[in-house]
Tab-separated table of C-alpha atoms in Angstrom:
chain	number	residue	atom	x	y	z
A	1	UNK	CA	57.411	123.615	93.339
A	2	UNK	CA	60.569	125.511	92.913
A	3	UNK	CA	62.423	123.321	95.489
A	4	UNK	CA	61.344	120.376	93.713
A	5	UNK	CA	62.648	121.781	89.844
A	6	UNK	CA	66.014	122.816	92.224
A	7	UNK	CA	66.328	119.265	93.037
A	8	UNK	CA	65.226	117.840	89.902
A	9	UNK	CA	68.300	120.008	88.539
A	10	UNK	CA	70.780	119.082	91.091
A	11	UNK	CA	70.165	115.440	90.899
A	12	UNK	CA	70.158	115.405	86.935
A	13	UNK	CA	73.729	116.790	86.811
A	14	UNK	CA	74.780	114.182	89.884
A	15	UNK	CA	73.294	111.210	87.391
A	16	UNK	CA	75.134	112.688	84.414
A	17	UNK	CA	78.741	113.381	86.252
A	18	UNK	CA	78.204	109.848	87.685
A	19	UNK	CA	77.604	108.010	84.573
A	20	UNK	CA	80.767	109.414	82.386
A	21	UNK	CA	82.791	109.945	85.530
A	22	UNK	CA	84.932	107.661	83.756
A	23	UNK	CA	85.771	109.791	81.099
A	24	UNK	CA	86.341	112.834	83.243
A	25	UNK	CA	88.639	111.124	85.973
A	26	UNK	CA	92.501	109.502	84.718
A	27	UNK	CA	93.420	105.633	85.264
A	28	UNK	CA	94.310	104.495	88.512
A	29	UNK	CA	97.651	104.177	89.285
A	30	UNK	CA	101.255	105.760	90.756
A	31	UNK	CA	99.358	108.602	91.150
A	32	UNK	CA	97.203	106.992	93.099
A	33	UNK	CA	99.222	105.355	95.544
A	34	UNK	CA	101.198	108.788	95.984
A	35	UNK	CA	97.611	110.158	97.021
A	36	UNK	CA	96.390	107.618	99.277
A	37	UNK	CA	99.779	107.842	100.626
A	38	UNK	CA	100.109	111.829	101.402
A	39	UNK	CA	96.474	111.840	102.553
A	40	UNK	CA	97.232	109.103	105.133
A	41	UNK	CA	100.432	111.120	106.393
A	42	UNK	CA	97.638	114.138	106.871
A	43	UNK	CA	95.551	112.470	108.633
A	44	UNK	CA	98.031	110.746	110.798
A	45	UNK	CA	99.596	114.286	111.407
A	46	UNK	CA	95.922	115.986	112.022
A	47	UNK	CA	95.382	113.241	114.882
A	48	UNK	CA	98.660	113.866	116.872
A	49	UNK	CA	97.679	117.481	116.348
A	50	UNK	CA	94.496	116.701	118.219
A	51	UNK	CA	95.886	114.485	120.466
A	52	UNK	CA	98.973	116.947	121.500
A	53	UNK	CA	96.369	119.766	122.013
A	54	UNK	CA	94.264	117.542	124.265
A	55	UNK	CA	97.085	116.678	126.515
A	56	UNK	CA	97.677	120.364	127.453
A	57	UNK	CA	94.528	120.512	128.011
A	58	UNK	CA	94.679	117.979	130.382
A	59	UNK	CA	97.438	119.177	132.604
């Protein structure tokens, strides 16, 4: 019973963040673009991290 009143809880705030999410989060725009942009350069750098790390690993 207590798991289900934790979940009832959890999920309640989920429905109410997702309904006015669009007052809490700004327009889309530059700031956007700059994110997509630097997260793209991370992930890009992550994967030759990765890949560098299995090459000496290979040798």
């Amino acid at each position: 019973l207590m798991l289900f009143f934790f979940a009832l809880g959890m999920g309640t705030l989920l429905i109410i963040v997702g309904t006015f999410s669009n007052v809490i989060m700004p327009k889309s725009g530059q700031w956007l673009v700059r994110t997509k942009k630097v997260m793209g350069g991370m992930l890009i750098l992550i994967g030759e991290f990765f890949l560098i790390r299995g090459g000496m690993l290979w040798i």
